[in-house]
Amino acid sequence: MSVISDEQLLLKSWQYRRNILKVIKHAGAGHTGGSLSCVDILNILYNRVLNVTPQNFSHPDRDRYVQSKGHSVEALFVVLADQGFFDESELETLCSYQSHFVGHPTRHIPGIEQNTGALGHGLPICVGAAIAGKMDQASFRVFTLLGDGELAEGSNWEAAMCAAHYKLDNLTAIIDYNNLQISGRTQDVCNNSPIDDKFAAFGWTVRAVDGHSISELTDALTTSPIPGRPTVVIANTVKGKGVSFMEDVAKWHHGVPNDVEYVQALEEIDRHLQARGILA
Ligand SMILES: Cc1ncc(C[n+]2csc(CCOP(=O)(O)OP(=O)(O)O)c2C)c(N)n1
Ligand SMILES: [Mg+2]
């Protein structure tokens, strides 16, 4: 993997945010808030951590990434396009008749490991993949991205227990911990706090980071795992991050900006790009 600087990653994050809004606006549908909250995580994963490329995607030794919070697929699509899995123009077909680019990940799309969207499946699937890796003495690592609201699904806790039991140090779960789920505050809908103590009690290594910090995400995702223990990275994030009026507001879970909001959102993002000399 080529070396990419923090500054280049920062630029990518803003460009990804711009593209997420563009495809959601064009489609007239999408999960805006959750895509903006996890896109920095995907940025670091695909540009710094994962051994996954269009060229090696069918190779058994590739790393596995399963986006369990499948509704934030627009972030994944934008990052996969940037990685060269398909042409960015294909995203203009999102949610249109006969397009494979639908509102959740499917394996019809190059670069997508698993169909997800029904919450609570990514971690169990990844436990299976990590066990398979151990049985084969393979070197690949397995990553999954969960939402904080998604942790209400009981399947996660069965998987968490198994991961520790089978000593899956090749498995990393990242929680996009934005404190919101579909209908309001996660702590009001189904409180999972204290999440760090819960995973520690299940036998996991716990790392908590600012989920929008390139350096903190890089550290957490590139530090070698403690032998015999799965790792959870609690990424503290802001839903809707990067667009002032979308930040930490539940209605942007699947809100689509109207024309005025869209212009305002792009202006906010473009100010960051202009500051870095990318836009005139
Ligand atoms: C099994 C299942 N139950 C309910 C839903 C509906 N649903 C879609 S997104 C969502 C909220 C998820 O919240 P969170 O995991 O915190 O995601 P984020 O805040 O990152 O968008 C729910 C309940 C679903 N997709 N799957
Ligand atoms: Mg959430």
mmCIF file of C-alpha atoms and ligand atoms in Angstrom:
data_model
loop_
_atom_site.group_PDB
_atom_site.id
_atom_site.type_symbol
_atom_site.label_atom_id
_atom_site.label_comp_id
_atom_site.label_asym_id
_atom_site.label_seq_id
_atom_site.Cartn_x
_atom_site.Cartn_y
_atom_site.Cartn_z
ATOM 1 C CA MET A 1 0.000 0.000 0.000
ATOM 2 C CA SER A 2 1.396 3.415 -0.945
ATOM 3 C CA VAL A 3 2.195 5.795 1.889
ATOM 4 C CA ILE A 4 -0.374 8.534 2.302
ATOM 5 C CA SER A 5 0.088 11.569 4.532
ATOM 6 C CA ASP A 6 -2.307 12.796 7.215
ATOM 7 C CA GLU A 7 -2.934 15.907 5.115
ATOM 8 C CA GLN A 8 -3.894 13.828 2.081
ATOM 9 C CA LEU A 9 -6.240 11.775 4.251
ATOM 10 C CA LEU A 10 -7.821 14.924 5.638
ATOM 11 C CA LEU A 11 -8.483 16.107 2.108
ATOM 12 C CA LYS A 12 -9.979 12.782 1.213
ATOM 13 C CA SER A 13 -12.328 12.978 4.192
ATOM 14 C CA TRP A 14 -13.737 16.290 2.961
ATOM 15 C CA GLN A 15 -13.944 15.065 -0.615
ATOM 16 C CA TYR A 16 -15.698 11.898 0.545
ATOM 17 C CA ARG A 17 -18.194 14.003 2.533
ATOM 18 C CA ARG A 18 -18.874 16.085 -0.568
ATOM 19 C CA ASN A 19 -19.443 12.974 -2.674
ATOM 20 C CA ILE A 20 -21.705 11.367 -0.067
ATOM 21 C CA LEU A 21 -23.969 14.405 -0.148
ATOM 22 C CA LYS A 22 -23.842 14.503 -3.942
ATOM 23 C CA VAL A 23 -24.961 10.884 -4.417
ATOM 24 C CA ILE A 24 -27.638 11.117 -1.729
ATOM 25 C CA LYS A 25 -29.006 14.330 -3.212
ATOM 26 C CA HIS A 26 -28.987 12.840 -6.694
ATOM 27 C CA ALA A 27 -30.736 9.650 -5.550
ATOM 28 C CA GLY A 28 -33.187 11.502 -3.345
ATOM 29 C CA ALA A 29 -32.566 8.908 -0.634
ATOM 30 C CA GLY A 30 -29.847 7.804 1.717
ATOM 31 C CA HIS A 31 -28.542 7.588 5.250
ATOM 32 C CA THR A 32 -26.808 10.922 5.518
ATOM 33 C CA GLY A 33 -26.029 11.205 9.236
ATOM 34 C CA GLY A 34 -24.496 7.768 9.701
ATOM 35 C CA SER A 35 -22.463 8.021 6.491
ATOM 36 C CA LEU A 36 -20.946 11.317 7.612
ATOM 37 C CA SER A 37 -20.190 9.898 11.044
ATOM 38 C CA CYS A 38 -18.291 6.816 9.804
ATOM 39 C CA VAL A 39 -16.502 8.166 6.742
ATOM 40 C CA ASP A 40 -13.264 9.044 8.564
ATOM 41 C CA ILE A 41 -13.126 5.480 9.862
ATOM 42 C CA LEU A 42 -13.548 4.110 6.327
ATOM 43 C CA ASN A 43 -10.951 6.562 5.071
ATOM 44 C CA ILE A 44 -8.304 5.242 7.476
ATOM 45 C CA LEU A 45 -9.313 1.620 6.934
ATOM 46 C CA TYR A 46 -9.129 1.680 3.136
ATOM 47 C CA ASN A 47 -6.211 4.081 2.747
ATOM 48 C CA ARG A 48 -3.997 2.934 5.622
ATOM 49 C CA VAL A 49 -5.018 -0.354 7.156
ATOM 50 C CA LEU A 50 -6.789 -2.889 4.982
ATOM 51 C CA ASN A 51 -4.951 -5.129 2.581
ATOM 52 C CA VAL A 52 -7.889 -4.966 0.167
ATOM 53 C CA THR A 53 -7.681 -3.760 -3.430
ATOM 54 C CA PRO A 54 -9.638 -4.354 -6.638
ATOM 55 C CA GLN A 55 -6.741 -6.581 -7.711
ATOM 56 C CA ASN A 56 -6.649 -8.853 -4.649
ATOM 57 C CA PHE A 57 -10.335 -8.901 -3.802
ATOM 58 C CA SER A 58 -10.812 -12.580 -4.651
ATOM 59 C CA HIS A 59 -7.528 -13.620 -3.047
ATOM 60 C CA PRO A 60 -7.985 -15.716 0.119
ATOM 61 C CA ASP A 61 -5.336 -13.691 1.982
ATOM 62 C CA ARG A 62 -7.061 -10.327 1.606
ATOM 63 C CA ASP A 63 -8.249 -8.645 4.793
ATOM 64 C CA ARG A 64 -12.019 -8.782 5.333
ATOM 65 C CA TYR A 65 -14.153 -5.720 6.012
ATOM 66 C CA VAL A 66 -17.852 -6.159 6.718
ATOM 67 C CA GLN A 67 -19.930 -3.045 7.204
ATOM 68 C CA SER A 68 -22.474 -4.252 9.705
ATOM 69 C CA LYS A 69 -24.211 -0.859 9.908
ATOM 70 C CA GLY A 70 -25.135 -1.416 6.296
ATOM 71 C CA HIS A 71 -27.460 1.565 6.064
ATOM 72 C CA SER A 72 -24.407 3.851 5.838
ATOM 73 C CA VAL A 73 -23.612 2.310 2.473
ATOM 74 C CA GLU A 74 -23.223 5.666 0.737
ATOM 75 C CA ALA A 75 -19.980 6.245 2.647
ATOM 76 C CA LEU A 76 -18.771 2.789 1.637
ATOM 77 C CA PHE A 77 -19.719 3.310 -2.024
ATOM 78 C CA VAL A 78 -17.859 6.621 -2.184
ATOM 79 C CA VAL A 79 -14.717 5.146 -0.623
ATOM 80 C CA LEU A 80 -14.823 2.022 -2.819
ATOM 81 C CA ALA A 81 -15.146 4.219 -5.931
ATOM 82 C CA ASP A 82 -12.087 6.180 -4.784
ATOM 83 C CA GLN A 83 -10.204 2.898 -4.362
ATOM 84 C CA GLY A 84 -10.977 2.009 -7.980
ATOM 85 C CA PHE A 85 -13.467 -0.807 -7.413
ATOM 86 C CA PHE A 86 -15.844 0.862 -9.903
ATOM 87 C CA ASP A 87 -16.225 4.180 -11.652
ATOM 88 C CA GLU A 88 -17.586 7.034 -9.566
ATOM 89 C CA SER A 89 -20.161 7.788 -12.287
ATOM 90 C CA GLU A 90 -21.925 4.509 -11.444
ATOM 91 C CA LEU A 91 -23.059 6.103 -8.195
ATOM 92 C CA GLU A 92 -25.398 8.286 -10.226
ATOM 93 C CA THR A 93 -27.565 5.169 -10.579
ATOM 94 C CA LEU A 94 -28.005 4.825 -6.800
ATOM 95 C CA CYS A 95 -31.558 3.691 -6.000
ATOM 96 C CA SER A 96 -32.670 3.796 -9.631
ATOM 97 C CA TYR A 97 -34.463 0.999 -11.497
ATOM 98 C CA GLN A 98 -32.248 -2.033 -12.216
ATOM 99 C CA SER A 99 -29.188 -0.515 -10.530
ATOM 100 C CA HIS A 100 -27.218 -2.768 -8.190
ATOM 101 C CA PHE A 101 -26.404 0.354 -6.161
ATOM 102 C CA VAL A 102 -29.197 0.122 -3.641
ATOM 103 C CA GLY A 103 -29.622 1.453 -0.112
ATOM 104 C CA HIS A 104 -27.633 -1.298 1.613
ATOM 105 C CA PRO A 105 -24.490 -3.256 0.738
ATOM 106 C CA THR A 106 -24.862 -6.240 -1.573
ATOM 107 C CA ARG A 107 -22.274 -8.554 -3.041
ATOM 108 C CA HIS A 108 -23.329 -7.467 -6.528
ATOM 109 C CA ILE A 109 -21.032 -4.486 -5.998
ATOM 110 C CA PRO A 110 -17.269 -4.979 -6.443
ATOM 111 C CA GLY A 111 -15.484 -4.617 -3.110
ATOM 112 C CA ILE A 112 -18.393 -5.618 -0.897
ATOM 113 C CA GLU A 113 -17.813 -8.735 1.187
ATOM 114 C CA GLN A 114 -21.259 -9.352 2.593
ATOM 115 C CA ASN A 115 -24.856 -8.286 2.237
ATOM 116 C CA THR A 116 -25.772 -6.323 5.354
ATOM 117 C CA GLY A 117 -28.479 -3.975 6.529
ATOM 118 C CA ALA A 118 -30.444 -6.146 8.881
ATOM 119 C CA LEU A 119 -28.470 -5.023 11.919
ATOM 120 C CA GLY A 120 -26.660 -7.481 14.165
ATOM 121 C CA HIS A 121 -25.127 -9.737 11.506
ATOM 122 C CA GLY A 122 -21.707 -8.245 10.772
ATOM 123 C CA LEU A 123 -19.998 -9.269 13.991
ATOM 124 C CA PRO A 124 -21.259 -12.887 13.911
ATOM 125 C CA ILE A 125 -20.190 -13.187 10.249
ATOM 126 C CA CYS A 126 -16.765 -11.802 11.125
ATOM 127 C CA VAL A 127 -16.364 -14.195 14.039
ATOM 128 C CA GLY A 128 -16.881 -17.009 11.529
ATOM 129 C CA ALA A 129 -14.370 -15.491 9.101
ATOM 130 C CA ALA A 130 -11.826 -14.992 11.896
ATOM 131 C CA ILE A 131 -12.229 -18.597 13.088
ATOM 132 C CA ALA A 132 -11.730 -19.757 9.490
ATOM 133 C CA GLY A 133 -8.575 -17.663 9.324
ATOM 134 C CA LYS A 134 -7.247 -19.280 12.493
ATOM 135 C CA MET A 135 -8.050 -22.781 11.217
ATOM 136 C CA ASP A 136 -6.179 -22.042 7.987
ATOM 137 C CA GLN A 137 -3.327 -20.309 9.838
ATOM 138 C CA ALA A 138 -3.940 -17.421 7.458
ATOM 139 C CA SER A 139 -2.492 -13.955 7.956
ATOM 140 C CA PHE A 140 -5.558 -11.900 7.016
ATOM 141 C CA ARG A 141 -7.335 -9.700 9.543
ATOM 142 C CA VAL A 142 -11.068 -9.224 9.906
ATOM 143 C CA PHE A 143 -12.750 -5.874 10.582
ATOM 144 C CA THR A 144 -16.355 -4.928 11.091
ATOM 145 C CA LEU A 145 -18.091 -1.598 11.657
ATOM 146 C CA LEU A 146 -21.027 -1.512 14.064
ATOM 147 C CA GLY A 147 -23.352 1.272 15.126
ATOM 148 C CA ASP A 148 -23.929 2.106 18.780
ATOM 149 C CA GLY A 149 -27.678 1.606 18.296
ATOM 150 C CA GLU A 150 -26.994 -1.671 16.542
ATOM 151 C CA LEU A 151 -25.596 -3.070 19.783
ATOM 152 C CA ALA A 152 -29.206 -3.569 20.924
ATOM 153 C CA GLU A 153 -29.205 -6.661 18.695
ATOM 154 C CA GLY A 154 -28.518 -9.644 20.952
ATOM 155 C CA SER A 155 -26.571 -11.483 18.239
ATOM 156 C CA ASN A 156 -23.681 -9.074 18.875
ATOM 157 C CA TRP A 157 -23.257 -10.307 22.413
ATOM 158 C CA GLU A 158 -23.275 -13.964 21.491
ATOM 159 C CA ALA A 159 -20.629 -13.161 18.881
ATOM 160 C CA ALA A 160 -18.611 -11.087 21.371
ATOM 161 C CA MET A 161 -18.547 -13.997 23.785
ATOM 162 C CA CYS A 162 -17.480 -16.445 21.055
ATOM 163 C CA ALA A 163 -14.756 -14.130 19.777
ATOM 164 C CA ALA A 164 -13.096 -14.085 23.179
ATOM 165 C CA HIS A 165 -13.639 -17.802 23.710
ATOM 166 C CA TYR A 166 -11.915 -18.606 20.408
ATOM 167 C CA LYS A 167 -9.135 -16.078 21.131
ATOM 168 C CA LEU A 168 -9.745 -14.201 17.894
ATOM 169 C CA ASP A 169 -6.920 -11.685 17.959
ATOM 170 C CA ASN A 170 -7.325 -11.410 14.169
ATOM 171 C CA LEU A 171 -10.711 -9.702 14.693
ATOM 172 C CA THR A 172 -11.344 -5.984 15.240
ATOM 173 C CA ALA A 173 -14.802 -4.506 15.767
ATOM 174 C CA ILE A 174 -15.135 -0.752 15.384
ATOM 175 C CA ILE A 175 -18.128 0.941 16.954
ATOM 176 C CA ASP A 176 -19.277 4.167 15.302
ATOM 177 C CA TYR A 177 -20.346 5.573 18.653
ATOM 178 C CA ASN A 178 -22.356 8.662 17.699
ATOM 179 C CA ASN A 179 -24.905 8.416 20.530
ATOM 180 C CA LEU A 180 -27.836 8.447 18.110
ATOM 181 C CA GLN A 181 -29.762 5.703 16.463
ATOM 182 C CA ILE A 182 -32.755 5.861 14.109
ATOM 183 C CA SER A 183 -35.304 7.476 16.407
ATOM 184 C CA GLY A 184 -33.306 9.310 19.028
ATOM 185 C CA ARG A 185 -30.567 9.016 21.627
ATOM 186 C CA THR A 186 -29.176 5.511 21.887
ATOM 187 C CA GLN A 187 -29.190 5.804 25.680
ATOM 188 C CA ASP A 188 -32.945 6.527 25.589
ATOM 189 C CA VAL A 189 -33.835 3.812 23.068
ATOM 190 C CA CYS A 190 -31.751 0.998 24.581
ATOM 191 C CA ASN A 191 -28.913 2.089 26.810
ATOM 192 C CA ASN A 192 -25.680 0.108 26.309
ATOM 193 C CA SER A 193 -23.474 2.167 28.599
ATOM 194 C CA PRO A 194 -20.819 1.516 29.872
ATOM 195 C CA ILE A 195 -19.795 -0.046 26.602
ATOM 196 C CA ASP A 196 -16.083 -0.226 27.376
ATOM 197 C CA ASP A 197 -16.657 -2.202 30.584
ATOM 198 C CA LYS A 198 -19.023 -4.582 28.807
ATOM 199 C CA PHE A 199 -16.507 -5.497 26.101
ATOM 200 C CA ALA A 200 -13.698 -5.713 28.664
ATOM 201 C CA ALA A 201 -15.825 -8.085 30.729
ATOM 202 C CA PHE A 202 -16.351 -10.204 27.622
ATOM 203 C CA GLY A 203 -12.554 -10.534 27.316
ATOM 204 C CA TRP A 204 -11.830 -7.984 24.585
ATOM 205 C CA THR A 205 -9.079 -5.387 24.336
ATOM 206 C CA VAL A 206 -10.830 -2.006 24.367
ATOM 207 C CA ARG A 207 -9.478 1.113 22.673
ATOM 208 C CA ALA A 208 -11.440 4.373 22.736
ATOM 209 C CA VAL A 209 -10.623 7.110 20.227
ATOM 210 C CA ASP A 210 -11.913 10.278 18.630
ATOM 211 C CA GLY A 211 -13.527 8.723 15.556
ATOM 212 C CA HIS A 212 -12.764 11.776 13.438
ATOM 213 C CA SER A 213 -9.066 11.973 14.357
ATOM 214 C CA ILE A 214 -6.769 10.599 11.693
ATOM 215 C CA SER A 215 -3.937 10.055 14.153
ATOM 216 C CA GLU A 216 -6.049 8.394 16.854
ATOM 217 C CA LEU A 217 -7.822 6.113 14.364
ATOM 218 C CA THR A 218 -4.511 5.232 12.757
ATOM 219 C CA ASP A 219 -2.951 4.358 16.110
ATOM 220 C CA ALA A 220 -5.893 2.238 17.216
ATOM 221 C CA LEU A 221 -6.210 0.368 13.935
ATOM 222 C CA THR A 222 -2.518 -0.256 13.276
ATOM 223 C CA THR A 223 -1.367 -1.205 16.788
ATOM 224 C CA SER A 224 -0.761 -4.937 17.001
ATOM 225 C CA PRO A 225 -3.536 -6.766 18.823
ATOM 226 C CA ILE A 226 -2.874 -8.284 22.232
ATOM 227 C CA PRO A 227 -2.290 -11.991 21.515
ATOM 228 C CA GLY A 228 -5.360 -14.112 22.160
ATOM 229 C CA ARG A 229 -7.821 -11.249 22.467
ATOM 230 C CA PRO A 230 -10.188 -9.631 19.967
ATOM 231 C CA THR A 231 -10.082 -5.826 19.812
ATOM 232 C CA VAL A 232 -12.889 -3.326 19.916
ATOM 233 C CA VAL A 233 -12.253 0.277 18.888
ATOM 234 C CA ILE A 234 -14.858 2.594 20.323
ATOM 235 C CA ALA A 235 -14.813 5.468 17.851
ATOM 236 C CA ASN A 236 -16.505 8.458 19.437
ATOM 237 C CA THR A 237 -18.146 10.264 16.565
ATOM 238 C CA VAL A 238 -20.724 12.910 15.715
ATOM 239 C CA LYS A 239 -23.625 11.864 13.513
ATOM 240 C CA GLY A 240 -23.784 14.211 10.495
ATOM 241 C CA LYS A 241 -20.174 15.328 11.115
ATOM 242 C CA GLY A 242 -18.991 18.144 8.866
ATOM 243 C CA VAL A 243 -22.304 19.850 8.130
ATOM 244 C CA SER A 244 -23.279 22.144 10.998
ATOM 245 C CA PHE A 245 -27.050 21.732 10.811
ATOM 246 C CA MET A 246 -26.848 17.946 10.435
ATOM 247 C CA GLU A 247 -24.533 17.347 13.378
ATOM 248 C CA ASP A 248 -26.039 15.372 16.260
ATOM 249 C CA VAL A 249 -29.610 15.726 14.956
ATOM 250 C CA ALA A 250 -31.634 12.493 14.780
ATOM 251 C CA LYS A 251 -33.747 13.489 11.769
ATOM 252 C CA TRP A 252 -30.665 13.403 9.522
ATOM 253 C CA HIS A 253 -30.424 9.641 10.067
ATOM 254 C CA HIS A 254 -31.970 9.275 6.618
ATOM 255 C CA GLY A 255 -32.660 12.914 5.784
ATOM 256 C CA VAL A 256 -32.064 14.189 2.268
ATOM 257 C CA PRO A 257 -31.164 17.899 2.052
ATOM 258 C CA ASN A 258 -33.503 20.162 0.094
ATOM 259 C CA ASP A 259 -31.957 22.452 -2.519
ATOM 260 C CA VAL A 260 -31.168 25.253 -0.059
ATOM 261 C CA GLU A 261 -29.752 22.880 2.542
ATOM 262 C CA TYR A 262 -27.681 21.126 -0.124
ATOM 263 C CA VAL A 263 -26.048 24.361 -1.261
ATOM 264 C CA GLN A 264 -25.336 25.338 2.333
ATOM 265 C CA ALA A 265 -23.857 21.925 3.121
ATOM 266 C CA LEU A 266 -21.560 22.017 0.091
ATOM 267 C CA GLU A 267 -20.486 25.564 0.924
ATOM 268 C CA GLU A 268 -19.468 24.442 4.402
ATOM 269 C CA ILE A 269 -17.487 21.513 3.034
ATOM 270 C CA ASP A 270 -15.933 23.550 0.243
ATOM 271 C CA ARG A 271 -14.612 26.059 2.764
ATOM 272 C CA HIS A 272 -12.437 23.261 4.162
ATOM 273 C CA LEU A 273 -11.246 22.312 0.687
ATOM 274 C CA GLN A 274 -10.584 25.945 -0.241
ATOM 275 C CA ALA A 275 -8.572 26.405 2.928
ATOM 276 C CA ARG A 276 -6.328 23.607 1.661
ATOM 277 C CA GLY A 277 -6.049 25.078 -1.805
ATOM 278 C CA ILE A 278 -8.084 22.336 -3.472
ATOM 279 C CA LEU A 279 -10.916 24.578 -4.677
ATOM 280 C CA ALA A 280 -10.508 28.113 -5.960
HETATM 281 C C1 LIG B 1 -32.532 -5.913 12.586
HETATM 282 C C2 LIG B 1 -32.824 -4.477 12.279
HETATM 283 N N1 LIG B 1 -33.682 -3.808 13.065
HETATM 284 C C3 LIG B 1 -33.985 -2.507 12.786
HETATM 285 C C4 LIG B 1 -33.418 -1.900 11.699
HETATM 286 C C5 LIG B 1 -33.791 -0.463 11.363
HETATM 287 N N2 LIG B 1 -32.683 0.444 11.567
HETATM 288 C C6 LIG B 1 -31.948 0.917 10.557
HETATM 289 S S1 LIG B 1 -30.729 1.939 11.046
HETATM 290 C C7 LIG B 1 -31.215 1.816 12.667
HETATM 291 C C8 LIG B 1 -30.499 2.570 13.750
HETATM 292 C C9 LIG B 1 -29.103 2.145 13.876
HETATM 293 O O1 LIG B 1 -28.432 3.005 14.761
HETATM 294 P P1 LIG B 1 -26.895 2.957 14.843
HETATM 295 O O2 LIG B 1 -26.467 1.546 14.835
HETATM 296 O O3 LIG B 1 -26.463 3.771 15.978
HETATM 297 O O4 LIG B 1 -26.468 3.563 13.431
HETATM 298 P P2 LIG B 1 -25.935 5.032 13.058
HETATM 299 O O5 LIG B 1 -26.233 5.950 14.198
HETATM 300 O O6 LIG B 1 -24.494 4.884 12.850
HETATM 301 O O7 LIG B 1 -26.675 5.413 11.815
HETATM 302 C C10 LIG B 1 -32.293 0.947 12.795
HETATM 303 C C11 LIG B 1 -32.942 0.628 14.068
HETATM 304 C C12 LIG B 1 -32.522 -2.653 10.899
HETATM 305 N N3 LIG B 1 -31.902 -2.134 9.834
HETATM 306 N N4 LIG B 1 -32.236 -3.930 11.224
HETATM 307 MG MG MG B 2 -25.523 5.559 16.161
#
